[in-house]
Amino acid sequence: MSSWKKAAKANQKTHKERHQPEARKHLGLLEKKKDYKKRAEDYHEKGATLKLLRKRTLDKNPDEFYFHMINSRVKDGEHHEVEKEDEVTSEQVKLMQTQDLKYINMKRTIESRRIQRMQSQLHMTDVADSTPNTHIFFVEEDEAKNFDLAKRLDTHPSLINRKSNRPRLSDLDKITLPEVNDEFVNSTKKMKERTYKELSKRIDREKQLTVVQQKLEIKRHLQDVKVMKPKRVKRGTAVSAPVYKFQYMRKK
């Protein structure tokens, strides 16, 4: 490019689109070409959409039906689902709650029986041995100084603190103990720990079912109140049911 052309290009004036004249300033900003292009594209896009919808309407089967036609309404240009009326009566609600209460009561009874069965199998020896023994022996004053508890119970001194499985010395000679190794002892210990963990989980589950049952019973009683609402004394929590004070009503 020659120096003359470079100079001519450098001296070119940049033409800008004029602004809104002062006399028309009250009409707002003057529309530029880029604004017109956006407005034109939006206009043609909406026109194409209306043309497509008009075509679909003409091609539509007049006998066509689907349930959303009657299950929805247009409000402020938006489709909203029609809320269905409650088709369940109060008596039906009470019946369903009674069925739920019976089911919860059945599950709680099952858990309670399983807990009793597991406790009878485990005998709770660890818990029993951890509680202090309160057995009292009445002896003479001269015998109290040299009183030997192991001799009195006829057992080994290391077995005195046991409340169960405490054999006598006379029976120890007759007992033949099986040979056990460390592996058998460890496996027995692990199995015992698993059983206690399962028992603890079942006890927690039985407590939760009891709380749910109490809440359902209170809810059912609240629905039966027709005259005056009872006064709530204590709010319900995750581990306890709410407490209400009902007005005394004399029955005929």
PDB file of C-alpha atoms in Angstrom:
ATOM      1  CA  MET A   1       0.000   0.000   0.000  1.00  0.00           C
ATOM      2  CA  SER A   2       1.424   3.343  -1.021  1.00  0.00           C
ATOM      3  CA  SER A   3       2.026   6.161   1.418  1.00  0.00           C
ATOM      4  CA  TRP A   4      -0.676   8.247  -0.289  1.00  0.00           C
ATOM      5  CA  LYS A   5      -3.338   5.596   0.351  1.00  0.00           C
ATOM      6  CA  LYS A   6      -2.201   5.212   3.946  1.00  0.00           C
ATOM      7  CA  ALA A   7      -2.497   8.940   4.484  1.00  0.00           C
ATOM      8  CA  ALA A   8      -5.921   9.033   2.827  1.00  0.00           C
ATOM      9  CA  LYS A   9      -7.142   6.166   5.035  1.00  0.00           C
ATOM     10  CA  ALA A  10      -5.764   7.808   8.169  1.00  0.00           C
ATOM     11  CA  ASN A  11      -7.618  11.030   7.323  1.00  0.00           C
ATOM     12  CA  GLN A  12     -10.947   9.258   6.757  1.00  0.00           C
ATOM     13  CA  LYS A  13     -13.749  10.457   8.943  1.00  0.00           C
ATOM     14  CA  THR A  14     -15.621   7.864  11.012  1.00  0.00           C
ATOM     15  CA  HIS A  15     -19.320   8.319  10.346  1.00  0.00           C
ATOM     16  CA  LYS A  16     -21.492   7.529  13.376  1.00  0.00           C
ATOM     17  CA  GLU A  17     -25.245   7.127  13.569  1.00  0.00           C
ATOM     18  CA  ARG A  18     -26.874  10.301  14.696  1.00  0.00           C
ATOM     19  CA  HIS A  19     -28.557  10.570  18.072  1.00  0.00           C
ATOM     20  CA  GLN A  20     -32.133  11.592  18.734  1.00  0.00           C
ATOM     21  CA  PRO A  21     -32.682  15.268  17.926  1.00  0.00           C
ATOM     22  CA  GLU A  22     -33.535  17.570  20.781  1.00  0.00           C
ATOM     23  CA  ALA A  23     -37.049  18.159  19.399  1.00  0.00           C
ATOM     24  CA  ARG A  24     -37.775  14.420  19.515  1.00  0.00           C
ATOM     25  CA  LYS A  25     -35.943  13.697  22.769  1.00  0.00           C
ATOM     26  CA  HIS A  26     -39.230  13.114  24.542  1.00  0.00           C
ATOM     27  CA  LEU A  27     -39.780  10.043  22.320  1.00  0.00           C
ATOM     28  CA  GLY A  28     -36.826   8.226  23.847  1.00  0.00           C
ATOM     29  CA  LEU A  29     -33.629   6.887  22.299  1.00  0.00           C
ATOM     30  CA  LEU A  30     -33.383   6.816  18.513  1.00  0.00           C
ATOM     31  CA  GLU A  31     -33.473   3.268  17.198  1.00  0.00           C
ATOM     32  CA  LYS A  32     -30.160   2.164  15.643  1.00  0.00           C
ATOM     33  CA  LYS A  33     -29.712  -0.421  12.926  1.00  0.00           C
ATOM     34  CA  LYS A  34     -28.669  -3.131  15.424  1.00  0.00           C
ATOM     35  CA  ASP A  35     -31.846  -2.474  17.429  1.00  0.00           C
ATOM     36  CA  TYR A  36     -33.948  -2.721  14.274  1.00  0.00           C
ATOM     37  CA  LYS A  37     -32.325  -6.045  13.333  1.00  0.00           C
ATOM     38  CA  LYS A  38     -33.113  -7.543  16.765  1.00  0.00           C
ATOM     39  CA  ARG A  39     -36.705  -6.307  16.555  1.00  0.00           C
ATOM     40  CA  ALA A  40     -37.117  -7.665  13.036  1.00  0.00           C
ATOM     41  CA  GLU A  41     -35.680 -11.088  13.928  1.00  0.00           C
ATOM     42  CA  ASP A  42     -37.997 -11.342  16.942  1.00  0.00           C
ATOM     43  CA  TYR A  43     -40.978 -10.331  14.792  1.00  0.00           C
ATOM     44  CA  HIS A  44     -40.263 -12.943  12.108  1.00  0.00           C
ATOM     45  CA  GLU A  45     -39.587 -15.654  14.720  1.00  0.00           C
ATOM     46  CA  LYS A  46     -42.948 -15.030  16.399  1.00  0.00           C
ATOM     47  CA  GLY A  47     -44.663 -14.978  13.006  1.00  0.00           C
ATOM     48  CA  ALA A  48     -43.130 -18.354  12.095  1.00  0.00           C
ATOM     49  CA  THR A  49     -44.292 -19.793  15.461  1.00  0.00           C
ATOM     50  CA  LEU A  50     -47.855 -18.589  14.896  1.00  0.00           C
ATOM     51  CA  LYS A  51     -47.810 -20.014  11.379  1.00  0.00           C
ATOM     52  CA  LEU A  52     -46.673 -23.406  12.676  1.00  0.00           C
ATOM     53  CA  LEU A  53     -49.332 -23.423  15.441  1.00  0.00           C
ATOM     54  CA  ARG A  54     -52.007 -22.444  12.906  1.00  0.00           C
ATOM     55  CA  LYS A  55     -50.939 -25.349  10.699  1.00  0.00           C
ATOM     56  CA  ARG A  56     -51.015 -27.807  13.604  1.00  0.00           C
ATOM     57  CA  THR A  57     -54.491 -26.587  14.542  1.00  0.00           C
ATOM     58  CA  LEU A  58     -55.776 -27.161  11.023  1.00  0.00           C
ATOM     59  CA  ASP A  59     -54.198 -30.649  10.885  1.00  0.00           C
ATOM     60  CA  LYS A  60     -55.568 -31.638  14.301  1.00  0.00           C
ATOM     61  CA  ASN A  61     -58.230 -34.320  14.604  1.00  0.00           C
ATOM     62  CA  PRO A  62     -61.407 -32.685  16.028  1.00  0.00           C
ATOM     63  CA  ASP A  63     -62.274 -35.916  17.870  1.00  0.00           C
ATOM     64  CA  GLU A  64     -58.923 -36.071  19.656  1.00  0.00           C
ATOM     65  CA  PHE A  65     -59.114 -36.039  23.463  1.00  0.00           C
ATOM     66  CA  TYR A  66     -56.681 -36.335  26.319  1.00  0.00           C
ATOM     67  CA  PHE A  67     -57.328 -35.878  30.024  1.00  0.00           C
ATOM     68  CA  HIS A  68     -55.056 -32.874  30.427  1.00  0.00           C
ATOM     69  CA  MET A  69     -57.681 -30.859  28.512  1.00  0.00           C
ATOM     70  CA  ILE A  70     -60.034 -31.053  31.471  1.00  0.00           C
ATOM     71  CA  ASN A  71     -57.425 -31.411  34.232  1.00  0.00           C
ATOM     72  CA  SER A  72     -55.683 -28.095  33.600  1.00  0.00           C
ATOM     73  CA  ARG A  73     -56.602 -24.417  33.363  1.00  0.00           C
ATOM     74  CA  VAL A  74     -54.801 -21.437  31.831  1.00  0.00           C
ATOM     75  CA  LYS A  75     -54.187 -18.614  34.289  1.00  0.00           C
ATOM     76  CA  ASP A  76     -52.128 -15.537  33.358  1.00  0.00           C
ATOM     77  CA  GLY A  77     -50.859 -17.372  30.285  1.00  0.00           C
ATOM     78  CA  GLU A  78     -49.628 -20.399  32.264  1.00  0.00           C
ATOM     79  CA  HIS A  79     -51.076 -23.878  32.551  1.00  0.00           C
ATOM     80  CA  HIS A  80     -51.976 -24.985  36.084  1.00  0.00           C
ATOM     81  CA  GLU A  81     -53.160 -28.383  37.218  1.00  0.00           C
ATOM     82  CA  VAL A  82     -56.677 -28.488  38.564  1.00  0.00           C
ATOM     83  CA  GLU A  83     -56.690 -29.516  42.211  1.00  0.00           C
ATOM     84  CA  LYS A  84     -58.809 -32.591  42.654  1.00  0.00           C
ATOM     85  CA  GLU A  85     -61.383 -32.571  45.398  1.00  0.00           C
ATOM     86  CA  ASP A  86     -60.763 -34.797  48.383  1.00  0.00           C
ATOM     87  CA  GLU A  87     -62.758 -37.930  47.696  1.00  0.00           C
ATOM     88  CA  VAL A  88     -62.026 -39.437  51.124  1.00  0.00           C
ATOM     89  CA  THR A  89     -64.534 -38.950  53.916  1.00  0.00           C
ATOM     90  CA  SER A  90     -63.645 -38.466  57.571  1.00  0.00           C
ATOM     91  CA  GLU A  91     -64.801 -41.990  58.395  1.00  0.00           C
ATOM     92  CA  GLN A  92     -62.490 -43.389  55.743  1.00  0.00           C
ATOM     93  CA  VAL A  93     -59.592 -41.374  57.154  1.00  0.00           C
ATOM     94  CA  LYS A  94     -60.262 -42.790  60.642  1.00  0.00           C
ATOM     95  CA  LEU A  95     -60.392 -46.302  59.188  1.00  0.00           C
ATOM     96  CA  MET A  96     -57.041 -45.850  57.443  1.00  0.00           C
ATOM     97  CA  GLN A  97     -55.446 -44.451  60.607  1.00  0.00           C
ATOM     98  CA  THR A  98     -56.838 -47.409  62.572  1.00  0.00           C
ATOM     99  CA  GLN A  99     -55.258 -49.793  60.066  1.00  0.00           C
ATOM    100  CA  ASP A 100     -51.933 -47.955  60.395  1.00  0.00           C
ATOM    101  CA  LEU A 101     -52.166 -48.140  64.170  1.00  0.00           C
ATOM    102  CA  LYS A 102     -52.837 -51.883  64.050  1.00  0.00           C
ATOM    103  CA  TYR A 103     -49.873 -52.399  61.732  1.00  0.00           C
ATOM    104  CA  ILE A 104     -47.507 -50.395  63.981  1.00  0.00           C
ATOM    105  CA  ASN A 105     -48.769 -52.279  67.029  1.00  0.00           C
ATOM    106  CA  MET A 106     -48.173 -55.607  65.268  1.00  0.00           C
ATOM    107  CA  LYS A 107     -44.588 -54.652  64.287  1.00  0.00           C
ATOM    108  CA  ARG A 108     -43.848 -53.421  67.821  1.00  0.00           C
ATOM    109  CA  THR A 109     -45.170 -56.680  69.298  1.00  0.00           C
ATOM    110  CA  ILE A 110     -42.946 -58.680  66.935  1.00  0.00           C
ATOM    111  CA  GLU A 111     -39.886 -56.645  67.935  1.00  0.00           C
ATOM    112  CA  SER A 112     -40.714 -56.998  71.619  1.00  0.00           C
ATOM    113  CA  ARG A 113     -40.983 -60.780  71.341  1.00  0.00           C
ATOM    114  CA  ARG A 114     -37.709 -60.993  69.447  1.00  0.00           C
ATOM    115  CA  ILE A 115     -36.012 -58.900  72.135  1.00  0.00           C
ATOM    116  CA  GLN A 116     -37.333 -61.183  74.865  1.00  0.00           C
ATOM    117  CA  ARG A 117     -36.184 -64.241  72.925  1.00  0.00           C
ATOM    118  CA  MET A 118     -32.668 -62.840  72.435  1.00  0.00           C
ATOM    119  CA  GLN A 119     -32.416 -61.762  76.077  1.00  0.00           C
ATOM    120  CA  SER A 120     -33.382 -65.243  77.222  1.00  0.00           C
ATOM    121  CA  GLN A 121     -30.685 -66.727  74.988  1.00  0.00           C
ATOM    122  CA  LEU A 122     -27.965 -64.293  76.081  1.00  0.00           C
ATOM    123  CA  HIS A 123     -29.056 -64.377  79.755  1.00  0.00           C
ATOM    124  CA  MET A 124     -27.540 -60.863  80.005  1.00  0.00           C
ATOM    125  CA  THR A 125     -24.660 -62.271  82.063  1.00  0.00           C
ATOM    126  CA  ASP A 126     -22.361 -59.296  81.435  1.00  0.00           C
ATOM    127  CA  VAL A 127     -24.985 -56.842  82.671  1.00  0.00           C
ATOM    128  CA  ALA A 128     -25.841 -59.002  85.665  1.00  0.00           C
ATOM    129  CA  ASP A 129     -22.200 -59.364  86.729  1.00  0.00           C
ATOM    130  CA  SER A 130     -21.578 -55.604  86.408  1.00  0.00           C
ATOM    131  CA  THR A 131     -24.226 -54.758  89.040  1.00  0.00           C
ATOM    132  CA  PRO A 132     -23.093 -54.983  92.664  1.00  0.00           C
ATOM    133  CA  ASN A 133     -24.227 -57.979  94.682  1.00  0.00           C
ATOM    134  CA  THR A 134     -26.355 -57.198  97.732  1.00  0.00           C
ATOM    135  CA  HIS A 135     -26.551 -60.665  99.285  1.00  0.00           C
ATOM    136  CA  ILE A 136     -26.274 -60.489 103.075  1.00  0.00           C
ATOM    137  CA  PHE A 137     -24.942 -63.284 105.298  1.00  0.00           C
ATOM    138  CA  PHE A 138     -25.818 -63.306 109.002  1.00  0.00           C
ATOM    139  CA  VAL A 139     -23.012 -64.746 111.109  1.00  0.00           C
ATOM    140  CA  GLU A 140     -21.879 -64.604 114.720  1.00  0.00           C
ATOM    141  CA  GLU A 141     -19.483 -61.920 115.906  1.00  0.00           C
ATOM    142  CA  ASP A 142     -16.605 -64.339 116.386  1.00  0.00           C
ATOM    143  CA  GLU A 143     -17.158 -65.797 112.901  1.00  0.00           C
ATOM    144  CA  ALA A 144     -17.261 -62.368 111.198  1.00  0.00           C
ATOM    145  CA  LYS A 145     -13.517 -61.790 111.711  1.00  0.00           C
ATOM    146  CA  ASN A 146     -12.477 -64.964 109.877  1.00  0.00           C
ATOM    147  CA  PHE A 147     -15.429 -65.153 107.498  1.00  0.00           C
ATOM    148  CA  ASP A 148     -14.460 -66.658 104.138  1.00  0.00           C
ATOM    149  CA  LEU A 149     -17.037 -65.902 101.446  1.00  0.00           C
ATOM    150  CA  ALA A 150     -15.575 -68.357  98.902  1.00  0.00           C
ATOM    151  CA  LYS A 151     -15.675 -71.151 101.465  1.00  0.00           C
ATOM    152  CA  ARG A 152     -19.228 -70.278 102.453  1.00  0.00           C
ATOM    153  CA  LEU A 153     -20.384 -70.360  98.804  1.00  0.00           C
ATOM    154  CA  ASP A 154     -18.269 -73.451  98.119  1.00  0.00           C
ATOM    155  CA  THR A 155     -16.704 -71.904  95.011  1.00  0.00           C
ATOM    156  CA  HIS A 156     -13.387 -70.571  93.749  1.00  0.00           C
ATOM    157  CA  PRO A 157     -12.439 -67.029  94.888  1.00  0.00           C
ATOM    158  CA  SER A 158     -12.208 -65.826  91.261  1.00  0.00           C
ATOM    159  CA  LEU A 159     -15.882 -66.768  90.717  1.00  0.00           C
ATOM    160  CA  ILE A 160     -17.332 -64.848  93.660  1.00  0.00           C
ATOM    161  CA  ASN A 161     -18.445 -61.790  91.642  1.00  0.00           C
ATOM    162  CA  ARG A 162     -20.445 -63.924  89.227  1.00  0.00           C
ATOM    163  CA  LYS A 163     -24.204 -64.062  89.571  1.00  0.00           C
ATOM    164  CA  SER A 164     -24.648 -66.842  87.062  1.00  0.00           C
ATOM    165  CA  ASN A 165     -22.580 -69.845  85.988  1.00  0.00           C
ATOM    166  CA  ARG A 166     -20.847 -70.068  89.371  1.00  0.00           C
ATOM    167  CA  PRO A 167     -20.149 -73.783  89.931  1.00  0.00           C
ATOM    168  CA  ARG A 168     -19.289 -75.255  93.312  1.00  0.00           C
ATOM    169  CA  LEU A 169     -15.953 -76.803  94.129  1.00  0.00           C
ATOM    170  CA  SER A 170     -17.628 -80.151  94.592  1.00  0.00           C
ATOM    171  CA  ASP A 171     -18.979 -79.953  91.046  1.00  0.00           C
ATOM    172  CA  LEU A 172     -15.716 -78.850  89.430  1.00  0.00           C
ATOM    173  CA  ASP A 173     -14.238 -82.342  89.789  1.00  0.00           C
ATOM    174  CA  LYS A 174     -17.171 -83.824  87.909  1.00  0.00           C
ATOM    175  CA  ILE A 175     -17.084 -81.333  85.019  1.00  0.00           C
ATOM    176  CA  THR A 176     -15.111 -82.302  81.917  1.00  0.00           C
ATOM    177  CA  LEU A 177     -14.221 -79.177  79.974  1.00  0.00           C
ATOM    178  CA  PRO A 178     -13.775 -79.435  76.177  1.00  0.00           C
ATOM    179  CA  GLU A 179     -10.517 -78.449  74.576  1.00  0.00           C
ATOM    180  CA  VAL A 180     -10.777 -75.022  72.981  1.00  0.00           C
ATOM    181  CA  ASN A 181      -8.238 -73.004  71.027  1.00  0.00           C
ATOM    182  CA  ASP A 182      -7.797 -69.251  70.568  1.00  0.00           C
ATOM    183  CA  GLU A 183      -9.601 -69.261  67.226  1.00  0.00           C
ATOM    184  CA  PHE A 184     -12.732 -70.774  68.766  1.00  0.00           C
ATOM    185  CA  VAL A 185     -12.663 -68.273  71.633  1.00  0.00           C
ATOM    186  CA  ASN A 186     -12.293 -65.289  69.259  1.00  0.00           C
ATOM    187  CA  SER A 187     -15.099 -66.480  66.983  1.00  0.00           C
ATOM    188  CA  THR A 188     -17.378 -66.989  69.982  1.00  0.00           C
ATOM    189  CA  LYS A 189     -16.544 -63.533  71.268  1.00  0.00           C
ATOM    190  CA  LYS A 190     -17.275 -61.910  67.877  1.00  0.00           C
ATOM    191  CA  MET A 191     -20.568 -63.749  67.558  1.00  0.00           C
ATOM    192  CA  LYS A 192     -21.556 -62.593  71.026  1.00  0.00           C
ATOM    193  CA  GLU A 193     -20.709 -58.963  70.164  1.00  0.00           C
ATOM    194  CA  ARG A 194     -22.779 -59.147  66.966  1.00  0.00           C
ATOM    195  CA  THR A 195     -25.710 -60.547  68.902  1.00  0.00           C
ATOM    196  CA  TYR A 196     -25.531 -57.725  71.470  1.00  0.00           C
ATOM    197  CA  LYS A 197     -25.364 -55.125  68.670  1.00  0.00           C
ATOM    198  CA  GLU A 198     -28.429 -56.628  67.032  1.00  0.00           C
ATOM    199  CA  LEU A 199     -30.217 -56.637  70.382  1.00  0.00           C
ATOM    200  CA  SER A 200     -29.373 -52.960  70.902  1.00  0.00           C
ATOM    201  CA  LYS A 201     -30.723 -52.055  67.433  1.00  0.00           C
ATOM    202  CA  ARG A 202     -33.942 -53.975  68.041  1.00  0.00           C
ATOM    203  CA  ILE A 203     -34.447 -52.222  71.379  1.00  0.00           C
ATOM    204  CA  ASP A 204     -34.061 -48.827  69.666  1.00  0.00           C
ATOM    205  CA  ARG A 205     -36.484 -49.864  66.928  1.00  0.00           C
ATOM    206  CA  GLU A 206     -39.027 -51.021  69.510  1.00  0.00           C
ATOM    207  CA  LYS A 207     -38.767 -47.626  71.250  1.00  0.00           C
ATOM    208  CA  GLN A 208     -39.310 -45.778  67.944  1.00  0.00           C
ATOM    209  CA  LEU A 209     -42.347 -47.905  67.125  1.00  0.00           C
ATOM    210  CA  THR A 210     -43.740 -47.186  70.585  1.00  0.00           C
ATOM    211  CA  VAL A 211     -43.418 -43.429  70.009  1.00  0.00           C
ATOM    212  CA  VAL A 212     -45.094 -43.720  66.595  1.00  0.00           C
ATOM    213  CA  GLN A 213     -47.919 -45.744  68.106  1.00  0.00           C
ATOM    214  CA  GLN A 214     -48.459 -43.163  70.843  1.00  0.00           C
ATOM    215  CA  LYS A 215     -48.538 -40.320  68.305  1.00  0.00           C
ATOM    216  CA  LEU A 216     -51.087 -42.131  66.148  1.00  0.00           C
ATOM    217  CA  GLU A 217     -53.287 -42.842  69.171  1.00  0.00           C
ATOM    218  CA  ILE A 218     -53.188 -39.181  70.250  1.00  0.00           C
ATOM    219  CA  LYS A 219     -53.992 -38.051  66.704  1.00  0.00           C
ATOM    220  CA  ARG A 220     -56.991 -40.362  66.594  1.00  0.00           C
ATOM    221  CA  HIS A 221     -58.245 -39.110  69.969  1.00  0.00           C
ATOM    222  CA  LEU A 222     -57.902 -35.500  68.796  1.00  0.00           C
ATOM    223  CA  GLN A 223     -60.177 -36.220  65.845  1.00  0.00           C
ATOM    224  CA  ASP A 224     -62.841 -37.669  68.138  1.00  0.00           C
ATOM    225  CA  VAL A 225     -63.059 -34.464  70.181  1.00  0.00           C
ATOM    226  CA  LYS A 226     -66.247 -32.650  69.137  1.00  0.00           C
ATOM    227  CA  VAL A 227     -66.915 -30.056  71.830  1.00  0.00           C
ATOM    228  CA  MET A 228     -63.665 -28.454  73.009  1.00  0.00           C
ATOM    229  CA  LYS A 229     -60.126 -28.850  71.810  1.00  0.00           C
ATOM    230  CA  PRO A 230     -57.755 -30.219  74.458  1.00  0.00           C
ATOM    231  CA  LYS A 231     -54.913 -28.106  75.775  1.00  0.00           C
ATOM    232  CA  ARG A 232     -51.422 -29.117  74.720  1.00  0.00           C
ATOM    233  CA  VAL A 233     -49.148 -29.431  77.743  1.00  0.00           C
ATOM    234  CA  LYS A 234     -45.978 -30.607  76.022  1.00  0.00           C
ATOM    235  CA  ARG A 235     -44.865 -30.580  72.411  1.00  0.00           C
ATOM    236  CA  GLY A 236     -43.971 -33.816  70.682  1.00  0.00           C
ATOM    237  CA  THR A 237     -40.348 -34.624  69.859  1.00  0.00           C
ATOM    238  CA  ALA A 238     -38.539 -37.312  67.888  1.00  0.00           C
ATOM    239  CA  VAL A 239     -38.347 -39.512  71.004  1.00  0.00           C
ATOM    240  CA  SER A 240     -41.620 -38.682  72.732  1.00  0.00           C
ATOM    241  CA  ALA A 241     -45.256 -38.099  71.853  1.00  0.00           C
ATOM    242  CA  PRO A 242     -47.031 -34.809  72.643  1.00  0.00           C
ATOM    243  CA  VAL A 243     -48.989 -34.512  75.879  1.00  0.00           C
ATOM    244  CA  TYR A 244     -52.541 -33.104  75.885  1.00  0.00           C
ATOM    245  CA  LYS A 245     -54.878 -32.295  78.732  1.00  0.00           C
ATOM    246  CA  PHE A 246     -58.454 -33.234  77.891  1.00  0.00           C
ATOM    247  CA  GLN A 247     -61.484 -31.693  79.532  1.00  0.00           C
ATOM    248  CA  TYR A 248     -63.336 -34.034  81.819  1.00  0.00           C
ATOM    249  CA  MET A 249     -66.677 -35.038  80.362  1.00  0.00           C
ATOM    250  CA  ARG A 250     -69.254 -36.853  82.382  1.00  0.00           C
ATOM    251  CA  LYS A 251     -70.617 -39.849  80.542  1.00  0.00           C
ATOM    252  CA  LYS A 252     -74.275 -40.817  80.753  1.00  0.00           C
TER     253      LYS A 252
END
